[in-house]
Short mmCIF file of C-alpha atoms in Angstrom, two decimals:
data_model
loop_
_atom_site.label_atom_id
_atom_site.label_comp_id
_atom_site.label_asym_id
_atom_site.label_seq_id
_atom_site.Cartn_x
_atom_site.Cartn_y
_atom_site.Cartn_z
CA MET A 1 127.95 190.68 95.74
CA GLN A 2 127.75 187.51 97.80
CA VAL A 3 124.34 186.15 98.83
CA ASP A 4 123.34 183.39 101.21
CA ILE A 5 120.57 181.84 99.13
CA LEU A 6 119.98 181.85 95.37
CA VAL A 7 116.33 181.04 94.63
CA ILE A 8 115.06 179.96 91.18
CA GLY A 9 111.35 179.97 90.35
CA GLU A 10 108.08 181.71 89.58
CA PRO A 11 106.34 184.49 91.55
CA LEU A 12 102.55 184.66 91.30
CA VAL A 13 99.64 186.96 92.05
CA GLU A 14 97.47 185.58 94.86
CA LEU A 15 93.72 186.12 95.13
CA SER A 16 92.44 184.59 98.38
CA SER A 17 88.96 184.02 99.73
CA GLN A 18 87.41 182.14 102.63
CA SER A 19 84.62 180.65 100.55
CA ASP A 20 84.28 178.52 97.41
CA VAL A 21 85.08 179.99 94.03
CA GLN A 22 81.44 179.78 92.95
CA LYS A 23 80.24 181.58 96.09
CA SER A 24 82.97 184.11 96.73
CA GLY A 25 82.26 187.70 95.82
CA THR A 26 85.44 189.21 97.29
CA TYR A 27 89.07 188.21 96.97
CA ILE A 28 92.05 189.70 98.77
CA LYS A 29 94.96 190.40 96.45
CA GLY A 30 98.46 189.43 97.47
CA PHE A 31 101.49 187.66 96.07
CA GLY A 32 102.84 184.16 96.40
CA GLY A 33 104.33 181.25 94.53
CA ASP A 34 106.43 178.69 96.37
CA THR A 35 109.84 180.17 95.59
CA LEU A 36 108.78 183.76 96.23
CA ASN A 37 107.34 182.70 99.59
CA THR A 38 110.63 181.09 100.57
CA ALA A 39 112.72 183.99 99.26
CA VAL A 40 110.72 186.56 101.26
CA ALA A 41 110.61 184.45 104.43
CA ALA A 42 114.38 183.83 104.30
CA ALA A 43 115.06 187.52 103.73
CA ARG A 44 112.88 188.43 106.71
CA LEU A 45 114.89 186.01 108.84
CA GLY A 46 118.03 187.93 107.96
CA SER A 47 119.49 185.89 105.10
CA SER A 48 120.66 187.65 101.95
CA VAL A 49 118.67 186.33 98.98
CA ALA A 50 118.84 186.62 95.18
CA TYR A 51 115.99 185.59 92.89
CA ILE A 52 116.35 184.19 89.37
CA THR A 53 113.05 184.58 87.54
CA ARG A 54 111.39 186.46 84.68
CA LEU A 55 108.93 189.30 85.25
CA GLY A 56 106.52 190.55 82.60
CA ASN A 57 105.23 193.98 81.66
CA ASP A 58 101.73 193.94 83.15
CA PRO A 59 100.74 196.04 86.20
CA PHE A 60 101.14 193.05 88.52
CA ALA A 61 104.76 192.64 87.44
CA GLN A 62 105.63 196.16 88.54
CA GLU A 63 104.03 195.52 91.92
CA LEU A 64 106.11 192.37 92.21
CA ARG A 65 109.30 194.29 91.41
CA ASP A 66 108.46 196.79 94.13
CA LEU A 67 107.68 194.02 96.63
CA ILE A 68 110.84 192.03 95.90
CA ARG A 69 113.04 195.09 96.22
CA ALA A 70 111.27 196.21 99.40
CA GLU A 71 112.07 192.83 100.96
CA GLY A 72 115.75 193.35 100.17
CA ILE A 73 115.93 190.52 97.62
CA GLN A 74 118.60 190.96 94.95
CA THR A 75 117.33 191.13 91.36
CA GLN A 76 120.10 192.93 89.47
CA ASN A 77 121.92 190.41 87.23
CA PHE A 78 119.46 187.74 88.40
CA THR A 79 115.91 188.71 87.34
CA LYS A 80 115.11 189.34 83.67
CA ASN A 81 112.35 191.66 82.43
CA VAL A 82 110.41 190.34 79.42
CA SER A 83 107.11 190.86 77.65
CA GLY A 84 104.31 188.82 79.14
CA THR A 85 101.86 188.51 81.99
CA THR A 86 102.18 187.38 85.59
CA GLY A 87 100.78 184.02 86.63
CA LEU A 88 97.84 184.06 89.02
CA TYR A 89 96.20 181.67 91.46
CA LEU A 90 92.94 181.68 93.42
CA VAL A 91 93.13 180.15 96.89
CA ASN A 92 90.08 179.26 98.92
CA VAL A 93 90.84 178.83 102.62
CA LYS A 94 88.59 176.53 104.62
CA ALA A 95 87.61 176.96 108.27
CA ASN A 96 90.36 174.54 109.41
CA GLY A 97 93.05 176.49 107.55
CA GLU A 98 93.39 173.99 104.70
CA ARG A 99 93.00 175.31 101.19
CA SER A 100 92.33 174.57 97.54
CA PHE A 101 93.96 176.24 94.55
CA LEU A 102 93.01 177.23 91.02
CA TYR A 103 95.90 178.35 88.81
CA TYR A 104 96.10 180.59 85.73
CA ARG A 105 99.79 180.50 84.85
CA GLN A 106 100.21 178.91 81.41
CA GLY A 107 102.43 181.08 79.23
CA SER A 108 103.34 183.41 82.09
CA ALA A 109 106.49 185.50 81.88
CA ALA A 110 108.18 183.36 84.52
CA SER A 111 107.38 180.16 82.62
CA THR A 112 109.69 181.39 79.83
CA LEU A 113 112.69 181.08 82.18
CA HIS A 114 115.53 179.76 79.99
CA PRO A 115 118.93 178.13 80.50
CA ASP A 116 120.48 181.30 79.07
CA ASP A 117 119.23 183.09 82.20
CA ILE A 118 121.65 181.01 84.29
CA ASN A 119 125.38 181.67 84.44
CA LEU A 120 128.32 180.57 86.56
CA ASP A 121 128.85 184.01 88.10
CA GLN A 122 125.38 183.87 89.66
CA ILE A 123 126.11 180.46 91.14
CA ARG A 124 129.52 181.44 92.48
CA GLN A 125 128.01 184.42 94.27
CA SER A 126 125.76 182.13 96.30
CA ALA A 127 126.30 179.98 99.38
CA VAL A 128 123.28 177.76 98.57
CA VAL A 129 121.21 177.21 95.40
CA TYR A 130 117.52 176.38 95.91
CA SER A 131 114.58 175.49 93.66
CA THR A 132 111.43 173.37 93.57
CA GLY A 133 109.46 170.88 91.55
CA VAL A 134 107.03 173.61 90.58
CA THR A 135 109.82 175.38 88.73
CA LEU A 136 110.54 172.12 86.90
CA ALA A 137 106.87 171.76 85.99
CA ILE A 138 105.99 175.17 84.57
CA SER A 139 107.84 174.62 81.27
CA GLU A 140 110.54 172.57 79.61
CA SER A 141 112.81 175.62 79.38
CA ALA A 142 112.40 176.34 83.11
CA GLN A 143 113.20 172.71 83.85
CA GLN A 144 116.38 172.91 81.79
CA ALA A 145 117.34 176.21 83.43
CA THR A 146 117.02 174.63 86.89
CA LEU A 147 119.00 171.59 85.80
CA LYS A 148 121.77 173.84 84.45
CA ALA A 149 121.90 175.81 87.71
CA PHE A 150 122.18 172.67 89.83
CA LYS A 151 124.84 171.19 87.56
CA LEU A 152 126.91 174.37 87.73
CA ALA A 153 126.49 174.48 91.50
CA LYS A 154 127.60 170.87 91.86
CA GLU A 155 130.68 171.52 89.71
CA ALA A 156 131.50 174.64 91.74
CA GLY A 157 130.97 172.88 95.08
CA ILE A 158 127.95 175.02 96.01
CA PRO A 159 125.33 173.13 98.09
CA THR A 160 122.00 172.56 96.33
CA VAL A 161 118.61 172.25 98.03
CA PHE A 162 115.45 170.97 96.33
CA ASP A 163 111.80 170.77 97.37
CA PRO A 164 109.85 168.35 95.11
CA ASN A 165 106.60 170.23 95.90
CA TYR A 166 104.60 167.83 93.77
CA ARG A 167 101.47 169.39 92.26
CA PRO A 168 99.51 166.82 90.18
CA ALA A 169 97.77 169.50 88.12
CA LEU A 170 101.13 170.66 86.74
CA TRP A 171 102.11 167.23 85.40
CA SER A 172 100.38 164.98 82.88
CA LYS A 173 101.10 161.96 85.11
CA PRO A 174 103.22 161.17 88.19
CA SER A 175 105.89 159.42 86.12
CA GLU A 176 106.55 162.66 84.24
CA ALA A 177 107.38 164.38 87.51
CA LEU A 178 109.52 161.44 88.66
CA ASP A 179 111.51 161.57 85.42
CA ALA A 180 112.20 165.27 85.95
CA TYR A 181 113.20 164.69 89.58
CA ASP A 182 115.45 161.78 88.63
CA ALA A 183 117.29 163.97 86.11
CA LEU A 184 117.94 166.55 88.83
CA MET A 185 118.70 164.17 91.72
CA PRO A 186 122.41 163.58 90.96
CA TYR A 187 122.95 167.28 91.60
CA VAL A 188 120.87 167.57 94.81
CA ASP A 189 122.63 167.71 98.20
CA ILE A 190 119.62 168.34 100.46
CA ILE A 191 115.98 167.54 99.75
CA LEU A 192 112.91 168.92 101.53
CA PRO A 193 109.91 166.73 100.58
CA THR A 194 106.43 166.93 102.11
CA TYR A 195 104.37 164.06 103.48
CA PRO A 196 101.93 163.03 102.08
CA GLU A 197 101.81 165.27 99.01
CA ASP A 198 105.23 164.37 97.66
CA THR A 199 105.80 160.93 99.12
CA LEU A 200 102.52 159.04 99.32
CA LEU A 201 100.90 160.40 96.16
CA MET A 202 104.02 160.11 94.03
CA MET A 203 106.12 157.30 95.51
CA ALA A 204 103.61 155.29 97.60
CA LEU A 205 105.85 155.65 100.66
CA ASP A 206 104.20 156.45 103.97
CA GLN A 207 106.85 155.98 106.68
CA PRO A 208 109.58 158.53 107.41
CA GLU A 209 112.42 156.01 107.54
CA TYR A 210 111.50 154.55 104.14
CA ILE A 211 111.26 158.03 102.62
CA VAL A 212 114.63 159.03 104.04
CA ASP A 213 116.28 155.85 102.79
CA PHE A 214 114.72 156.30 99.35
CA PHE A 215 116.47 159.63 98.87
CA ILE A 216 119.71 158.69 100.64
CA ALA A 217 119.97 155.75 98.24
CA LYS A 218 119.80 158.25 95.38
CA GLY A 219 122.84 160.07 96.72
CA VAL A 220 121.17 162.91 98.63
CA LYS A 221 123.21 163.85 101.70
CA LEU A 222 120.37 165.02 103.94
CA VAL A 223 116.57 164.73 103.98
CA ALA A 224 114.24 167.03 105.91
CA LEU A 225 110.74 165.59 105.62
CA LYS A 226 107.93 168.06 106.34
CA ALA A 227 104.97 166.36 108.01
CA GLY A 228 102.51 169.14 108.83
CA ALA A 229 101.14 168.90 112.36
CA GLN A 230 103.69 166.17 113.10
CA GLY A 231 106.56 168.58 112.53
CA ALA A 232 109.51 167.27 110.55
CA TYR A 233 111.81 164.26 110.32
CA VAL A 234 115.47 164.81 109.54
CA GLY A 235 117.42 161.97 107.92
CA PHE A 236 121.21 162.03 107.87
CA LYS A 237 123.16 159.02 106.62
CA HIS A 238 121.66 156.01 108.48
CA LEU A 239 119.86 158.07 111.09
CA ILE A 240 116.56 159.83 111.52
CA GLU A 241 115.26 162.22 114.18
CA HIS A 242 111.90 163.82 114.81
CA CYS A 243 111.49 167.58 115.24
CA PRO A 244 108.06 168.30 116.81
CA ALA A 245 105.79 170.97 115.37
CA THR A 246 105.22 174.26 117.15
CA THR A 247 102.53 173.89 119.81
CA GLY A 248 99.82 176.24 121.02
CA ILE A 249 98.97 177.75 117.65
CA THR A 250 95.65 178.44 115.95
CA VAL A 251 95.77 177.50 112.28
CA THR A 252 94.27 180.17 110.04
CA ASP A 253 95.80 179.50 106.63
CA THR A 254 98.31 176.78 105.71
CA THR A 255 99.19 178.38 102.36
CA GLY A 256 102.98 178.60 102.13
CA ALA A 257 103.63 176.65 105.34
CA GLY A 258 106.07 174.31 103.62
CA ASP A 259 107.76 177.25 101.93
CA ALA A 260 108.16 178.91 105.33
CA PHE A 261 109.76 175.74 106.71
CA ASN A 262 112.18 175.73 103.78
CA ALA A 263 113.13 179.34 104.48
CA GLY A 264 113.85 178.60 108.13
CA PHE A 265 115.86 175.52 107.24
CA LEU A 266 117.89 177.33 104.57
CA HIS A 267 118.48 180.25 106.90
CA GLY A 268 119.80 177.92 109.58
CA LEU A 269 122.01 176.15 107.08
CA THR A 270 123.63 179.35 105.85
CA GLN A 271 124.09 180.48 109.46
CA ARG A 272 126.05 177.23 110.04
CA ARG A 273 123.58 175.94 112.61
CA PRO A 274 123.46 172.22 113.54
CA VAL A 275 121.06 170.26 111.35
CA MET A 276 118.37 169.91 114.01
CA ASP A 277 118.51 173.63 114.68
CA CYS A 278 117.80 174.16 110.98
CA ALA A 279 114.72 171.97 111.41
CA ARG A 280 113.65 173.86 114.54
CA LEU A 281 113.94 177.15 112.68
CA GLY A 282 111.87 175.60 109.90
CA VAL A 283 108.99 174.33 112.05
CA THR A 284 108.93 177.56 114.06
CA THR A 285 108.78 179.73 110.94
CA ALA A 286 106.03 177.53 109.50
CA GLY A 287 104.08 177.49 112.77
CA LEU A 288 104.07 181.28 112.95
CA LYS A 289 103.11 181.60 109.29
CA VAL A 290 99.96 179.44 109.50
CA GLN A 291 98.46 181.70 112.16
CA ARG A 292 97.92 184.45 109.58
CA GLN A 293 96.11 184.51 106.25
CA GLY A 294 97.98 184.93 103.01
CA ALA A 295 101.26 183.71 101.55
CA VAL A 296 103.96 186.39 101.38
CA THR A 297 102.14 188.79 103.69
CA ALA A 298 101.98 186.19 106.49
CA MET A 299 105.67 185.26 106.55
CA PRO A 300 107.07 186.07 110.01
CA TYR A 301 110.00 188.36 110.78
CA ARG A 302 113.28 187.44 112.42
CA ASP A 303 112.67 188.78 115.93
CA THR A 304 109.37 186.90 116.19
CA VAL A 305 110.89 183.60 115.06
CA TYR A 306 113.96 183.86 117.27
CA SER A 307 111.83 184.73 120.29
CA LYS A 308 109.95 181.44 119.87
CA VAL A 309 112.60 178.96 118.69
CA THR A 310 114.81 176.90 120.98
CA LEU A 311 118.32 176.28 119.61
CA GLN A 312 121.43 174.50 120.76
CA PRO A 313 124.05 176.73 122.38
CA THR A 314 126.86 177.65 119.99
CA SER A 315 129.59 178.30 122.55
CA SER A 316 130.95 174.74 122.59
CA ALA A 317 134.50 174.28 121.35
CA PRO A 318 135.06 172.82 117.87
CA GLY A 319 134.87 169.07 117.98
CA ALA A 320 132.82 168.97 121.18
CA SER A 321 130.00 166.47 121.27
CA ASN A 322 126.46 167.62 120.46
CA MET A 323 124.97 164.61 122.19
CA GLY A 324 122.80 165.48 125.13
CA ALA A 325 123.56 169.18 124.72
CA SER A 326 121.18 171.43 126.59
CA GLN A 327 119.07 173.80 124.55
CA THR A 328 118.49 177.48 125.04
CA THR A 329 116.27 180.14 123.55
CA ALA A 330 118.27 182.21 121.11
CA ASN A 331 119.07 185.80 122.00
CA PRO A 332 117.47 187.76 119.14
CA SER A 333 119.61 190.83 119.61
CA SER A 334 122.91 188.98 119.48
CA VAL A 335 121.77 186.88 116.52
CA ASN A 336 120.56 189.96 114.67
CA ALA A 337 123.97 191.59 115.01
CA THR A 338 125.68 188.48 113.65
CA ALA A 339 123.35 188.17 110.68
CA HIS A 340 123.59 191.83 109.77
CA SER A 341 127.35 191.66 109.72
CA HIS A 342 127.29 188.49 107.63
CA SER A 343 124.73 189.53 105.06
CA SER A 344 126.12 192.99 104.48
CA ASN A 345 129.62 191.70 103.73
CA SER A 346 130.28 192.03 100.03
CA ALA A 347 133.35 189.79 100.17
CA LYS A 348 133.22 186.05 99.75
CA LEU A 349 131.53 184.23 102.59
CA THR A 350 133.89 182.86 105.19
CA LEU A 351 132.59 179.44 106.13
CA PRO A 352 133.79 177.32 109.05
CA ALA A 353 136.49 174.76 108.36
CA SER A 354 135.52 171.12 108.25
CA ARG A 355 135.76 169.16 111.50
CA PRO A 356 134.78 165.64 112.57
CA MET A 357 131.15 165.23 113.59
CA SER A 358 130.23 164.37 117.14
CA PRO A 359 129.83 160.64 117.84
CA ILE A 360 126.32 159.43 117.10
CA VAL A 361 126.46 156.16 119.02
CA PRO A 362 128.95 155.87 121.91
CA GLY A 363 131.84 153.71 120.74
CA SER A 364 130.80 153.76 117.08
CA THR A 365 133.16 155.22 114.50
CA ALA A 366 131.08 154.43 111.43
CA ASP A 367 129.72 157.95 111.05
CA ASN A 368 132.41 160.09 112.64
CA GLU A 369 133.67 161.55 109.39
CA ALA A 370 132.27 164.95 108.47
CA ALA A 371 129.80 165.02 105.59
CA THR A 372 130.61 168.23 103.82
CA VAL A 373 129.76 170.15 100.72
CA THR A 374 132.29 172.72 99.59
CA ASN A 375 131.53 176.26 98.50
CA LEU A 376 133.37 178.55 96.12
CA ALA A 377 135.91 179.59 98.78
CA GLU A 378 136.83 175.92 99.27
CA LYS A 379 135.61 176.07 102.84
CA PRO A 380 132.65 173.78 103.47
CA ILE A 381 129.25 174.19 104.98
CA VAL A 382 129.40 171.27 107.39
CA LEU A 383 126.36 169.07 107.78
CA GLN A 384 126.99 168.63 111.49
CA SER A 385 125.81 165.68 113.48
CA PRO A 386 122.22 166.36 114.56
CA GLY A 387 122.98 164.91 117.98
CA MET A 388 121.11 161.92 119.37
CA MET A 389 119.22 160.43 116.43
CA THR A 390 117.29 157.26 115.81
CA PRO A 391 118.78 154.59 113.52
CA SER A 392 116.94 154.25 110.24
CA LEU A 393 115.20 150.90 110.12
CA MET A 394 115.41 150.14 106.41
CA ASN A 395 115.73 146.34 106.07
CA ALA A 396 116.39 146.06 109.83
CA PRO A 397 114.58 143.55 112.07
CA THR A 398 111.46 145.14 113.54
CA THR A 399 111.09 144.34 117.21
CA GLU A 400 109.77 147.70 118.29
CA PRO A 401 106.92 147.80 120.83
CA ALA A 402 103.42 148.75 119.75
CA HIS A 403 103.75 152.33 120.99
CA THR A 404 106.40 153.21 118.39
CA VAL A 405 105.46 154.35 114.92
CA GLY A 406 107.47 152.79 112.12
CA GLY A 407 110.37 152.32 114.50
CA LEU A 408 110.31 155.94 115.59
CA ASN A 409 109.58 157.10 119.10
CA PRO A 410 106.84 159.74 118.69
CA ALA A 411 108.54 161.82 121.36
CA GLY A 412 111.63 162.05 119.19
CA GLY A 413 113.91 159.88 121.32
CA PRO A 414 115.80 156.75 120.29
CA SER A 415 113.86 153.72 119.12
CA SER A 416 114.08 150.55 121.16
CA VAL A 417 115.40 148.75 118.10
CA GLY A 418 119.12 148.05 118.26
CA LEU A 419 121.07 148.58 115.05
CA ASN A 420 124.82 148.25 114.63
CA LEU A 421 125.72 151.27 112.53
CA ALA A 422 129.21 149.98 111.86
CA ALA A 423 127.71 146.91 110.23
CA THR A 424 125.13 148.82 108.21
CA PRO A 425 126.22 149.28 104.57
CA ASN A 426 125.78 152.60 102.86
CA LEU A 427 122.37 152.48 101.19
CA ALA A 428 123.79 154.12 98.09
CA GLN A 429 126.01 151.06 97.59
CA ARG A 430 123.29 148.42 97.59
CA PRO A 431 119.94 147.91 95.84
CA LEU A 432 116.96 149.65 97.37
CA LYS A 433 114.21 147.17 98.12
CA LEU A 434 110.92 148.74 99.09
CA GLU A 435 107.51 147.22 99.46
CA PRO A 436 105.06 150.08 98.94
CA PRO A 437 101.93 150.00 101.10
CA GLN A 438 98.82 148.55 99.56
CA ALA A 439 96.46 150.96 97.86
CA PRO A 440 93.86 152.28 100.30
CA THR A 441 90.33 150.95 100.12
CA ASP A 442 87.25 153.14 100.17
CA THR A 443 86.95 152.65 103.92
CA ASP A 444 90.51 153.88 104.42
CA VAL A 445 89.86 157.23 102.80
CA LEU A 446 88.49 159.93 105.07
#
């Protein structure tokens, strides 16, 4: 059976409270874990999802099996049942929606995930393979299993998507995490880091264009940088564009917000949406999630997301320019019908044929070729031109006015800085020279 998204990782039991651990007398039980959050959210959006993990034999594990099946996530030939317990985390949600975590996961059933749990048939049944840095961190065997899956996907031409999701408590030191990420990076097509957790703490990078260029230089095709209340920044080749966050929301609980973004982005990708539409689906899904408490339980459903998101029209002829295209609110009913037909098809996915991207700068031909990644049917998911994007300013002269931030127009429009894309070498073909920001002083820390 074909699936849109193959997810690899660890599900967890969630115990949440709105007070400190020492003061809380009552916890609400739920389920979470970064990959489970994304798997459930993507399934609720209408994508078909399979989950590679290991489940134990404690009472929580049976509840997890029931939950995963109820969400329509495929487990047969993907999830292995073993002896062991389910990992658990306590989350304390503050009044502003931010949270702190306490984990009890060492030796969990999922942490015994092994390379033998991964096979080529699983990969070939998937349109996209997705995992996170948490999966790399929970054990050496889980790290090797993820690496095997990404290698097989790369060899089979299946797109791979990775969220670093850096959690300091899971690593002995930042360099250990960087080593694990570096081993995986040659097999990553799309990366979904978070600012500042992944970028500032781990790489000392604090500007979107530097972060994008850092990963593009490592061979990643596309970067979608999650930036919380700022929304997201999407980097594609030498370009970067801002996708604003959802407005008019009341933040209740930010647990799983990044995972919700990932689900929306992956869903858009497998629906062959333009790149910026994938980002819009991501920020909308995340914005709806943070209004409710809990991880899995708070993930929004398809009709709600599509009633709020604004997407580019899809009726333009192949090869037509995306630049300056008007946007329209998606019709949930028509999209639902399309997704149902797609996800219920047991045959191989039929993906659109490759076509040239729309021009990014009038008169420029530097980036007109399509950047594609090929799936098992030898028909590519096309990373389409995101439309009007801002040139990345890595090593470019900085003459931007004071109202721009790092060369980016906060409103998401083009920067005032001129950059000749045709004369800009591919970052992957030249040394990356970064000057990390100075360490903050005591007065800089809030």
